[in-house]
PDB file of C-alpha atoms and ligand atoms in Angstrom:
ATOM      1  CA  MET A 181    -186.177  21.402   0.333  1.00 76.00           C
ATOM      2  CA  LYS A 182    -189.244  19.840   1.862  1.00 94.00           C
ATOM      3  CA  LEU A 183    -187.979  17.710   4.703  1.00 97.00           C
ATOM      4  CA  ASP A 184    -190.563  15.024   4.096  1.00 96.00           C
ATOM      5  CA  ALA A 185    -190.175  14.889   0.298  1.00 98.00           C
ATOM      6  CA  PRO A 186    -189.255  11.409  -0.986  1.00 98.00           C
ATOM      7  CA  LEU A 187    -185.526  10.674  -0.968  1.00 98.00           C
ATOM      8  CA  ILE A 188    -183.803  10.692  -4.317  1.00 98.00           C
ATOM      9  CA  ALA A 189    -181.474   7.897  -5.459  1.00 98.00           C
ATOM     10  CA  GLY A 190    -178.125   8.176  -3.688  1.00 98.00           C
ATOM     11  CA  GLU A 191    -179.431  10.387  -0.895  1.00 98.00           C
ATOM     12  CA  VAL A 192    -179.030   9.694   2.829  1.00 98.00           C
ATOM     13  CA  ALA A 193    -181.410  10.970   5.515  1.00 98.00           C
ATOM     14  CA  LEU A 194    -180.063  11.116   9.044  1.00 98.00           C
ATOM     15  CA  VAL A 195    -183.286  10.626  10.953  1.00 98.00           C
ATOM     16  CA  GLY A 196    -184.129  10.973  14.641  1.00 98.00           C
ATOM     17  CA  ALA A 197    -186.385   8.111  15.743  1.00 98.00           C
ATOM     18  CA  GLY A 198    -187.386   9.732  19.034  1.00 98.00           C
ATOM     19  CA  PRO A 199    -187.369   7.932  22.376  1.00 98.00           C
ATOM     20  CA  GLY A 200    -189.307   4.811  21.352  1.00 98.00           C
ATOM     21  CA  ALA A 201    -193.046   5.279  20.844  1.00 98.00           C
ATOM     22  CA  ALA A 202    -193.841   5.537  17.148  1.00 98.00           C
ATOM     23  CA  ALA A 203    -196.425   8.210  17.978  1.00 98.00           C
ATOM     24  CA  LEU A 204    -193.540  10.556  18.786  1.00 98.00           C
ATOM     25  CA  LEU A 205    -191.925  10.350  15.344  1.00 98.00           C
ATOM     26  CA  THR A 206    -191.962  13.437  13.163  1.00 98.00           C
ATOM     27  CA  LEU A 207    -194.032  13.257   9.979  1.00 98.00           C
ATOM     28  CA  ALA A 208    -190.812  13.397   7.963  1.00 98.00           C
ATOM     29  CA  ALA A 209    -189.320  10.477   9.923  1.00 98.00           C
ATOM     30  CA  ALA A 210    -192.457   8.354   9.449  1.00 98.00           C
ATOM     31  CA  ARG A 211    -192.565   9.056   5.708  1.00 98.00           C
ATOM     32  CA  LEU A 212    -188.891   8.405   5.039  1.00 98.00           C
ATOM     33  CA  ILE A 213    -188.815   5.214   7.161  1.00 98.00           C
ATOM     34  CA  ALA A 214    -191.733   3.863   5.167  1.00 98.00           C
ATOM     35  CA  ASP A 215    -190.237   4.800   1.795  1.00 98.00           C
ATOM     36  CA  CYS A 216    -186.527   4.059   1.403  1.00 98.00           C
ATOM     37  CA  ASP A 217    -184.314   1.235   0.137  1.00 98.00           C
ATOM     38  CA  VAL A 218    -182.028   0.809   3.137  1.00 98.00           C
ATOM     39  CA  ILE A 219    -182.382   1.513   6.859  1.00 98.00           C
ATOM     40  CA  VAL A 220    -179.227   1.518   8.970  1.00 98.00           C
ATOM     41  CA  HIS A 221    -180.414   1.670  12.552  1.00 97.00           C
ATOM     42  CA  ASP A 222    -179.046   1.927  16.086  1.00 94.00           C
ATOM     43  CA  ALA A 223    -179.762  -0.526  18.879  1.00 94.00           C
ATOM     44  CA  LEU A 224    -181.933   2.062  20.607  1.00 94.00           C
ATOM     45  CA  VAL A 225    -184.475   2.376  17.805  1.00 97.00           C
ATOM     46  CA  SER A 226    -187.635   0.641  19.025  1.00 96.00           C
ATOM     47  CA  ASP A 227    -189.291  -2.371  17.407  1.00 96.00           C
ATOM     48  CA  GLU A 228    -192.435  -0.303  17.044  1.00 97.00           C
ATOM     49  CA  VAL A 229    -190.593   2.209  14.868  1.00 98.00           C
ATOM     50  CA  MET A 230    -188.787  -0.504  12.898  1.00 98.00           C
ATOM     51  CA  ALA A 231    -192.144  -2.116  12.140  1.00 98.00           C
ATOM     52  CA  MET A 232    -192.926   0.947  10.006  1.00 98.00           C
ATOM     53  CA  ALA A 233    -190.159   0.132   7.524  1.00 97.00           C
ATOM     54  CA  ALA A 234    -191.149  -0.768   3.984  1.00 90.00           C
ATOM     55  CA  PRO A 235    -191.424  -4.579   3.753  1.00 93.00           C
ATOM     56  CA  ASP A 236    -188.774  -4.802   1.043  1.00 96.00           C
ATOM     57  CA  ALA A 237    -186.265  -2.395   2.598  1.00 98.00           C
ATOM     58  CA  GLU A 238    -182.830  -3.727   3.491  1.00 98.00           C
ATOM     59  CA  ILE A 239    -182.490  -3.448   7.284  1.00 97.00           C
ATOM     60  CA  ILE A 240    -179.007  -3.181   8.759  1.00 97.00           C
ATOM     61  CA  ALA A 241    -178.430  -3.107  12.525  1.00 95.00           C
ATOM     62  CA  ALA A 242    -175.413  -0.953  13.264  1.00 91.00           C
ATOM     63  CA  GLY A 243    -176.064  -0.485  16.919  1.00 71.00           C
ATOM     64  CA  LYS A 244    -173.681   0.824  19.466  1.00 55.00           C
ATOM     65  CA  ARG A 245    -174.689  -0.358  22.859  1.00 58.00           C
ATOM     66  CA  GLY A 246    -172.568  -0.143  26.000  1.00 53.00           C
ATOM     67  CA  GLY A 247    -170.327  -3.168  26.307  1.00 53.00           C
ATOM     68  CA  ARG A 248    -171.579  -5.197  23.350  1.00 57.00           C
ATOM     69  CA  PRO A 249    -169.514  -5.594  20.216  1.00 62.00           C
ATOM     70  CA  SER A 250    -170.838  -3.363  17.488  1.00 69.00           C
ATOM     71  CA  ALA A 251    -169.896  -1.895  14.164  1.00 79.00           C
ATOM     72  CA  SER A 252    -167.175   0.733  14.404  1.00 87.00           C
ATOM     73  CA  GLN A 253    -168.066   4.302  13.569  1.00 89.00           C
ATOM     74  CA  SER A 254    -165.892   4.279  10.458  1.00 90.00           C
ATOM     75  CA  ASP A 255    -167.531   1.021   9.282  1.00 92.00           C
ATOM     76  CA  ILE A 256    -170.938   2.668   9.653  1.00 94.00           C
ATOM     77  CA  CYS A 257    -169.815   5.719   7.693  1.00 96.00           C
ATOM     78  CA  ASP A 258    -168.331   3.474   4.980  1.00 96.00           C
ATOM     79  CA  LEU A 259    -171.577   1.514   4.783  1.00 96.00           C
ATOM     80  CA  LEU A 260    -173.686   4.669   4.356  1.00 97.00           C
ATOM     81  CA  ILE A 261    -171.337   5.941   1.674  1.00 97.00           C
ATOM     82  CA  ALA A 262    -171.292   2.612  -0.198  1.00 98.00           C
ATOM     83  CA  ARG A 263    -175.088   2.274  -0.247  1.00 98.00           C
ATOM     84  CA  ALA A 264    -175.543   5.892  -1.338  1.00 98.00           C
ATOM     85  CA  GLN A 265    -172.941   5.509  -4.082  1.00 98.00           C
ATOM     86  CA  ALA A 266    -174.830   2.425  -5.260  1.00 98.00           C
ATOM     87  CA  GLY A 267    -177.829   4.703  -5.829  1.00 98.00           C
ATOM     88  CA  LYS A 268    -179.847   3.552  -2.823  1.00 98.00           C
ATOM     89  CA  ARG A 269    -182.168   5.807  -0.856  1.00 98.00           C
ATOM     90  CA  VAL A 270    -180.767   5.448   2.645  1.00 98.00           C
ATOM     91  CA  VAL A 271    -182.270   6.234   6.041  1.00 98.00           C
ATOM     92  CA  ARG A 272    -179.759   6.356   8.869  1.00 98.00           C
ATOM     93  CA  LEU A 273    -182.025   5.970  11.883  1.00 98.00           C
ATOM     94  CA  LYS A 274    -180.889   6.954  15.349  1.00 97.00           C
ATOM     95  CA  GLY A 275    -182.628   6.960  18.722  1.00 97.00           C
ATOM     96  CA  GLY A 276    -183.823  10.343  19.962  1.00 98.00           C
ATOM     97  CA  ASP A 277    -182.184  13.168  18.050  1.00 98.00           C
ATOM     98  CA  PRO A 278    -179.287  12.300  15.735  1.00 97.00           C
ATOM     99  CA  PHE A 279    -177.161  15.215  16.936  1.00 97.00           C
ATOM    100  CA  VAL A 280    -177.592  14.684  20.681  1.00 97.00           C
ATOM    101  CA  PHE A 281    -174.923  12.222  21.888  1.00 96.00           C
ATOM    102  CA  GLY A 282    -175.549  10.371  18.649  1.00 92.00           C
ATOM    103  CA  ARG A 283    -172.391  10.815  16.563  1.00 92.00           C
ATOM    104  CA  GLY A 284    -174.554  12.301  13.839  1.00 94.00           C
ATOM    105  CA  GLY A 285    -171.955  15.003  13.302  1.00 94.00           C
ATOM    106  CA  GLU A 286    -169.311  12.461  12.378  1.00 95.00           C
ATOM    107  CA  GLU A 287    -171.617  10.781   9.902  1.00 96.00           C
ATOM    108  CA  VAL A 288    -172.678  13.926   8.069  1.00 97.00           C
ATOM    109  CA  ARG A 289    -169.080  15.079   7.865  1.00 97.00           C
ATOM    110  CA  ALA A 290    -168.174  11.787   6.197  1.00 97.00           C
ATOM    111  CA  LEU A 291    -171.113  12.062   3.777  1.00 98.00           C
ATOM    112  CA  ALA A 292    -170.273  15.659   2.925  1.00 98.00           C
ATOM    113  CA  ALA A 293    -166.623  14.757   2.360  1.00 98.00           C
ATOM    114  CA  HIS A 294    -167.748  12.211  -0.247  1.00 98.00           C
ATOM    115  CA  GLY A 295    -170.120  14.616  -1.962  1.00 98.00           C
ATOM    116  CA  ILE A 296    -173.170  12.612  -0.938  1.00 98.00           C
ATOM    117  CA  ARG A 297    -176.465  14.430  -0.749  1.00 98.00           C
ATOM    118  CA  PHE A 298    -178.001  14.223   2.700  1.00 98.00           C
ATOM    119  CA  ARG A 299    -180.700  15.699   4.901  1.00 98.00           C
ATOM    120  CA  ILE A 300    -181.118  15.837   8.671  1.00 98.00           C
ATOM    121  CA  ILE A 301    -184.412  15.154  10.412  1.00 98.00           C
ATOM    122  CA  PRO A 302    -184.331  16.065  14.115  1.00 98.00           C
ATOM    123  CA  GLY A 303    -186.039  13.802  16.627  1.00 98.00           C
ATOM    124  CA  ILE A 304    -187.353  14.186  20.147  1.00 98.00           C
ATOM    125  CA  THR A 305    -184.402  13.613  22.407  1.00 98.00           C
ATOM    126  CA  ALA A 306    -184.675  11.263  25.388  1.00 98.00           C
ATOM    127  CA  GLY A 307    -183.413  13.955  27.754  1.00 98.00           C
ATOM    128  CA  VAL A 308    -186.600  15.920  27.172  1.00 98.00           C
ATOM    129  CA  ALA A 309    -189.055  13.093  26.436  1.00 98.00           C
ATOM    130  CA  ALA A 310    -188.191  10.872  29.410  1.00 98.00           C
ATOM    131  CA  PRO A 311    -188.665  13.565  32.074  1.00 98.00           C
ATOM    132  CA  ALA A 312    -191.920  14.601  30.370  1.00 98.00           C
ATOM    133  CA  MET A 313    -193.230  11.037  30.668  1.00 97.00           C
ATOM    134  CA  ALA A 314    -192.489  11.219  34.393  1.00 97.00           C
ATOM    135  CA  GLY A 315    -194.265  14.595  34.674  1.00 97.00           C
ATOM    136  CA  ILE A 316    -191.023  16.522  35.145  1.00 98.00           C
ATOM    137  CA  PRO A 317    -190.624  19.813  33.267  1.00 97.00           C
ATOM    138  CA  VAL A 318    -186.916  20.152  32.416  1.00 98.00           C
ATOM    139  CA  THR A 319    -187.205  23.873  32.952  1.00 97.00           C
ATOM    140  CA  ASP A 320    -189.506  25.480  35.475  1.00 96.00           C
ATOM    141  CA  ARG A 321    -189.533  29.234  35.951  1.00 95.00           C
ATOM    142  CA  SER A 322    -189.245  28.917  39.717  1.00 95.00           C
ATOM    143  CA  VAL A 323    -186.273  26.536  39.558  1.00 95.00           C
ATOM    144  CA  ASN A 324    -183.933  27.011  36.595  1.00 96.00           C
ATOM    145  CA  ALA A 325    -183.001  29.391  33.834  1.00 96.00           C
ATOM    146  CA  THR A 326    -180.320  27.010  32.564  1.00 97.00           C
ATOM    147  CA  LEU A 327    -180.231  23.309  31.827  1.00 97.00           C
ATOM    148  CA  ALA A 328    -177.323  20.942  31.266  1.00 97.00           C
ATOM    149  CA  PHE A 329    -177.391  17.814  29.106  1.00 97.00           C
ATOM    150  CA  LEU A 330    -174.484  15.562  29.981  1.00 95.00           C
ATOM    151  CA  THR A 331    -173.144  12.159  29.200  1.00 94.00           C
ATOM    152  CA  GLY A 332    -172.588   9.924  32.203  1.00 91.00           C
ATOM    153  CA  HIS A 333    -169.751   8.199  30.385  1.00 82.00           C
ATOM    154  CA  GLU A 334    -167.457  11.042  31.255  1.00 69.00           C
ATOM    155  CA  ALA A 335    -168.024  10.496  34.968  1.00 64.00           C
ATOM    156  CA  SER A 336    -165.117   8.087  35.121  1.00 65.00           C
ATOM    157  CA  ASP A 337    -162.784  10.595  33.488  1.00 63.00           C
ATOM    158  CA  GLU A 338    -162.058  13.400  35.958  1.00 63.00           C
ATOM    159  CA  SER A 339    -160.277  15.482  33.383  1.00 59.00           C
ATOM    160  CA  ARG A 340    -163.423  16.063  31.339  1.00 72.00           C
ATOM    161  CA  MET A 341    -165.814  17.076  34.092  1.00 85.00           C
ATOM    162  CA  ASP A 342    -165.558  20.083  36.417  1.00 91.00           C
ATOM    163  CA  TRP A 343    -168.204  19.066  38.949  1.00 95.00           C
ATOM    164  CA  ARG A 344    -168.038  22.246  41.039  1.00 95.00           C
ATOM    165  CA  ALA A 345    -168.461  24.456  38.004  1.00 95.00           C
ATOM    166  CA  LEU A 346    -171.313  22.258  36.868  1.00 95.00           C
ATOM    167  CA  VAL A 347    -173.160  22.402  40.168  1.00 96.00           C
ATOM    168  CA  SER A 348    -172.804  26.152  40.470  1.00 96.00           C
ATOM    169  CA  ALA A 349    -173.936  26.895  36.908  1.00 96.00           C
ATOM    170  CA  PHE A 350    -176.772  24.403  36.424  1.00 97.00           C
ATOM    171  CA  PRO A 351    -179.630  23.802  38.887  1.00 97.00           C
ATOM    172  CA  VAL A 352    -180.891  20.952  36.712  1.00 98.00           C
ATOM    173  CA  LEU A 353    -178.696  18.208  35.263  1.00 98.00           C
ATOM    174  CA  VAL A 354    -179.935  15.713  32.691  1.00 98.00           C
ATOM    175  CA  PHE A 355    -177.622  12.732  32.239  1.00 98.00           C
ATOM    176  CA  TYR A 356    -177.632  10.372  29.273  1.00 97.00           C
ATOM    177  CA  MET A 357    -175.773   7.044  29.525  1.00 96.00           C
ATOM    178  CA  ALA A 358    -175.540   7.372  33.281  1.00 95.00           C
ATOM    179  CA  ALA A 359    -176.976   4.048  34.462  1.00 93.00           C
ATOM    180  CA  ARG A 360    -173.643   2.341  34.997  1.00 92.00           C
ATOM    181  CA  ASN A 361    -171.974   5.319  36.647  1.00 94.00           C
ATOM    182  CA  LEU A 362    -174.835   6.551  38.791  1.00 96.00           C
ATOM    183  CA  GLU A 363    -173.150   5.866  42.109  1.00 96.00           C
ATOM    184  CA  ARG A 364    -170.016   7.661  41.052  1.00 95.00           C
ATOM    185  CA  ILE A 365    -171.936  10.590  39.579  1.00 95.00           C
ATOM    186  CA  GLY A 366    -173.837  10.863  42.863  1.00 96.00           C
ATOM    187  CA  SER A 367    -170.686  11.010  44.955  1.00 95.00           C
ATOM    188  CA  CYS A 368    -168.988  13.496  42.620  1.00 95.00           C
ATOM    189  CA  LEU A 369    -172.011  15.799  42.899  1.00 96.00           C
ATOM    190  CA  LEU A 370    -172.103  15.424  46.688  1.00 97.00           C
ATOM    191  CA  ASP A 371    -168.381  16.242  46.871  1.00 96.00           C
ATOM    192  CA  ALA A 372    -169.008  19.262  44.649  1.00 96.00           C
ATOM    193  CA  GLY A 373    -171.427  20.603  47.245  1.00 97.00           C
ATOM    194  CA  LEU A 374    -174.837  19.639  45.902  1.00 98.00           C
ATOM    195  CA  ASP A 375    -177.379  19.093  48.716  1.00 98.00           C
ATOM    196  CA  ALA A 376    -177.700  15.426  49.717  1.00 98.00           C
ATOM    197  CA  GLU A 377    -181.501  15.718  49.637  1.00 98.00           C
ATOM    198  CA  THR A 378    -181.609  16.950  46.032  1.00 98.00           C
ATOM    199  CA  ALA A 379    -184.175  14.885  44.152  1.00 98.00           C
ATOM    200  CA  VAL A 380    -183.090  12.381  41.514  1.00 98.00           C
ATOM    201  CA  ALA A 381    -185.279  10.673  38.914  1.00 98.00           C
ATOM    202  CA  ILE A 382    -184.228   7.688  36.840  1.00 98.00           C
ATOM    203  CA  ILE A 383    -186.486   7.107  33.869  1.00 98.00           C
ATOM    204  CA  HIS A 384    -185.859   3.808  32.132  1.00 97.00           C
ATOM    205  CA  ALA A 385    -187.034   2.970  28.582  1.00 97.00           C
ATOM    206  CA  ALA A 386    -189.276   6.036  28.385  1.00 98.00           C
ATOM    207  CA  THR A 387    -192.317   5.799  26.099  1.00 97.00           C
ATOM    208  CA  THR A 388    -191.921   2.034  25.653  1.00 96.00           C
ATOM    209  CA  ARG A 389    -193.852  -0.714  27.388  1.00 94.00           C
ATOM    210  CA  ASP A 390    -190.873  -1.235  29.740  1.00 95.00           C
ATOM    211  CA  GLU A 391    -190.920   2.336  30.991  1.00 96.00           C
ATOM    212  CA  HIS A 392    -190.168   2.639  34.671  1.00 95.00           C
ATOM    213  CA  THR A 393    -189.419   5.640  36.879  1.00 96.00           C
ATOM    214  CA  THR A 394    -187.489   5.595  40.156  1.00 97.00           C
ATOM    215  CA  ILE A 395    -187.368   8.637  42.409  1.00 97.00           C
ATOM    216  CA  GLY A 396    -184.834   9.153  45.183  1.00 98.00           C
ATOM    217  CA  THR A 397    -182.259  11.536  46.569  1.00 98.00           C
ATOM    218  CA  LEU A 398    -178.686  12.351  45.688  1.00 98.00           C
ATOM    219  CA  GLN A 399    -177.618  10.701  48.935  1.00 98.00           C
ATOM    220  CA  GLN A 400    -179.282   7.453  47.881  1.00 98.00           C
ATOM    221  CA  ALA A 401    -177.762   7.633  44.408  1.00 98.00           C
ATOM    222  CA  ALA A 402    -174.276   8.085  45.878  1.00 97.00           C
ATOM    223  CA  ALA A 403    -174.873   5.173  48.251  1.00 98.00           C
ATOM    224  CA  GLY A 404    -175.814   2.856  45.384  1.00 97.00           C
ATOM    225  CA  GLN A 405    -179.382   2.550  46.648  1.00 97.00           C
ATOM    226  CA  LEU A 406    -181.085   3.569  43.422  1.00 96.00           C
ATOM    227  CA  GLN A 407    -181.340   1.008  40.683  1.00 89.00           C
ATOM    228  CA  ALA A 408    -180.583   2.254  37.197  1.00 92.00           C
ATOM    229  CA  LEU A 409    -181.010   0.014  34.176  1.00 95.00           C
ATOM    230  CA  SER A 410    -179.911   1.130  30.730  1.00 96.00           C
ATOM    231  CA  PRO A 411    -181.305   2.905  28.745  1.00 97.00           C
ATOM    232  CA  ALA A 412    -182.177   5.532  31.285  1.00 98.00           C
ATOM    233  CA  ILE A 413    -182.227   9.267  31.686  1.00 98.00           C
ATOM    234  CA  VAL A 414    -181.149  10.517  35.097  1.00 98.00           C
ATOM    235  CA  ILE A 415    -182.389  13.980  36.019  1.00 98.00           C
ATOM    236  CA  ILE A 416    -181.188  15.735  39.128  1.00 98.00           C
ATOM    237  CA  GLY A 417    -182.603  18.973  40.557  1.00 98.00           C
ATOM    238  CA  ASP A 418    -185.601  20.589  42.186  1.00 97.00           C
ATOM    239  CA  VAL A 419    -187.770  20.139  39.090  1.00 98.00           C
ATOM    240  CA  VAL A 420    -187.908  16.455  40.046  1.00 98.00           C
ATOM    241  CA  ALA A 421    -189.347  17.201  43.479  1.00 93.00           C
ATOM    242  CA  SER A 422    -192.221  19.178  41.987  1.00 88.00           C
ATOM    243  CA  ARG A 423    -193.234  16.637  39.380  1.00 95.00           C
ATOM    244  CA  THR A 424    -196.859  15.985  38.481  1.00 95.00           C
ATOM    245  CA  THR A 425    -197.565  12.381  37.639  1.00 93.00           C
ATOM    246  CA  TRP A 426    -200.012  11.952  34.808  1.00 93.00           C
ATOM    247  CA  ARG A 427    -199.640   8.328  33.784  1.00 85.00           C
ATOM    248  CA  ASP A 428    -199.939   4.992  35.468  1.00 77.00           C
ATOM    249  CA  GLU A 429    -196.346   3.911  36.063  1.00 66.00           C
ATOM    250  CA  SER A 430    -197.163   0.567  37.662  1.00 57.00           C
TER     251      SER A 430
HETATM  252  N1  LIG B 162    -179.488  10.477  20.406  1.00 97.21           N
HETATM  253  C1  LIG B 162    -180.172   9.969  21.590  1.00 97.21           C
HETATM  254  C2  LIG B 162    -179.211   9.669  22.708  1.00 97.21           C
HETATM  255  C3  LIG B 162    -178.235   8.560  22.399  1.00 97.21           C
HETATM  256  S1  LIG B 162    -177.193   8.176  23.747  1.00 97.21           S
HETATM  257  C4  LIG B 162    -181.233  10.987  22.015  1.00 97.21           C
HETATM  258  O1  LIG B 162    -181.252  12.114  21.522  1.00 97.21           O
HETATM  259  O2  LIG B 162    -182.081  10.631  22.845  1.00 97.21           O
HETATM  260  C5  LIG B 162    -178.054   6.813  24.465  1.00 97.21           C
HETATM  261  C6  LIG B 162    -178.703   7.233  25.767  1.00 97.21           C
HETATM  262  O3  LIG B 162    -179.936   7.902  25.509  1.00 97.21           O
HETATM  263  C7  LIG B 162    -179.100   6.080  26.668  1.00 97.21           C
HETATM  264  O4  LIG B 162    -177.993   5.596  27.413  1.00 97.21           O
HETATM  265  C8  LIG B 162    -180.097   6.765  27.569  1.00 97.21           C
HETATM  266  O5  LIG B 162    -179.451   7.586  28.510  1.00 97.21           O
HETATM  267  C9  LIG B 162    -180.814   7.686  26.580  1.00 97.21           C
HETATM  268  N2  LIG B 162    -182.075   7.112  26.065  1.00 97.21           N
HETATM  269  C10 LIG B 162    -182.384   6.846  24.783  1.00 97.21           C
HETATM  270  N3  LIG B 162    -183.647   6.397  24.664  1.00 97.21           N
HETATM  271  C11 LIG B 162    -184.155   6.377  25.918  1.00 97.21           C
HETATM  272  C12 LIG B 162    -185.422   6.035  26.470  1.00 97.21           C
HETATM  273  N4  LIG B 162    -186.431   5.597  25.705  1.00 97.21           N
HETATM  274  N5  LIG B 162    -185.591   6.153  27.808  1.00 97.21           N
HETATM  275  C13 LIG B 162    -184.592   6.594  28.587  1.00 97.21           C
HETATM  276  N6  LIG B 162    -183.376   6.932  28.132  1.00 97.21           N
HETATM  277  C14 LIG B 162    -183.154   6.832  26.814  1.00 97.21           C
END
């Protein structure tokens, strides 16, 4: 199957919208967004990307955003199934990559269980794009041979995070959804033995006009001295210290 071939009636495409800038969409994403009957999108999909939708497409916001009321996951799955069964060509649009902290797995399982034809279009995930915008390579030969992507949500649940194991296995940690728990994440990492001077970068709204990067240390993060506004990627490790700025961040 050609990934960018037009959708057929009753088909659903689970599409990664990338971090925000429309220029970072895949060709398949751009084509399917512009040629479908229904777009069911997350809160994180940027206005710039949504502006590429066909003028007559039905647009449904099914965002999940920390704290705010939003459609339940099963409602979203039911909606995708109903539109597909009605013969619509459906794009399920998610920020970044649909399978990275995006519940894409749950949605394709539901589609498959109902015999609905679907395709998956990967997107550029924020955990890679945001550091790149700040000039931070997520791997650097002199720093790390491993890389951890984590969700900051788990920081409040001790049972799901072994901080010592994490610190000893991964020289670079990339946190999604960490803005609200940054202080706590910082102190857990300090307690786990990570050096207090380890560099921390917080990249907010990467690739959008609100993009903003804050650089500090683990000590400062743990002390609540670093401001983190959602959506943000928090990257911790020596790759941050050796960053090369290449854009005007003012
Ligand atoms: N599937 C998405 C992640 C969804 S979880 C992906 O692959 O990127 C939502 C989290 O993604 C946010 O809390 C934030 O940590 C991160 N995020 C998404 N877009 C972002 C952006 N433009 N800049 C910084 N962080 C972003």
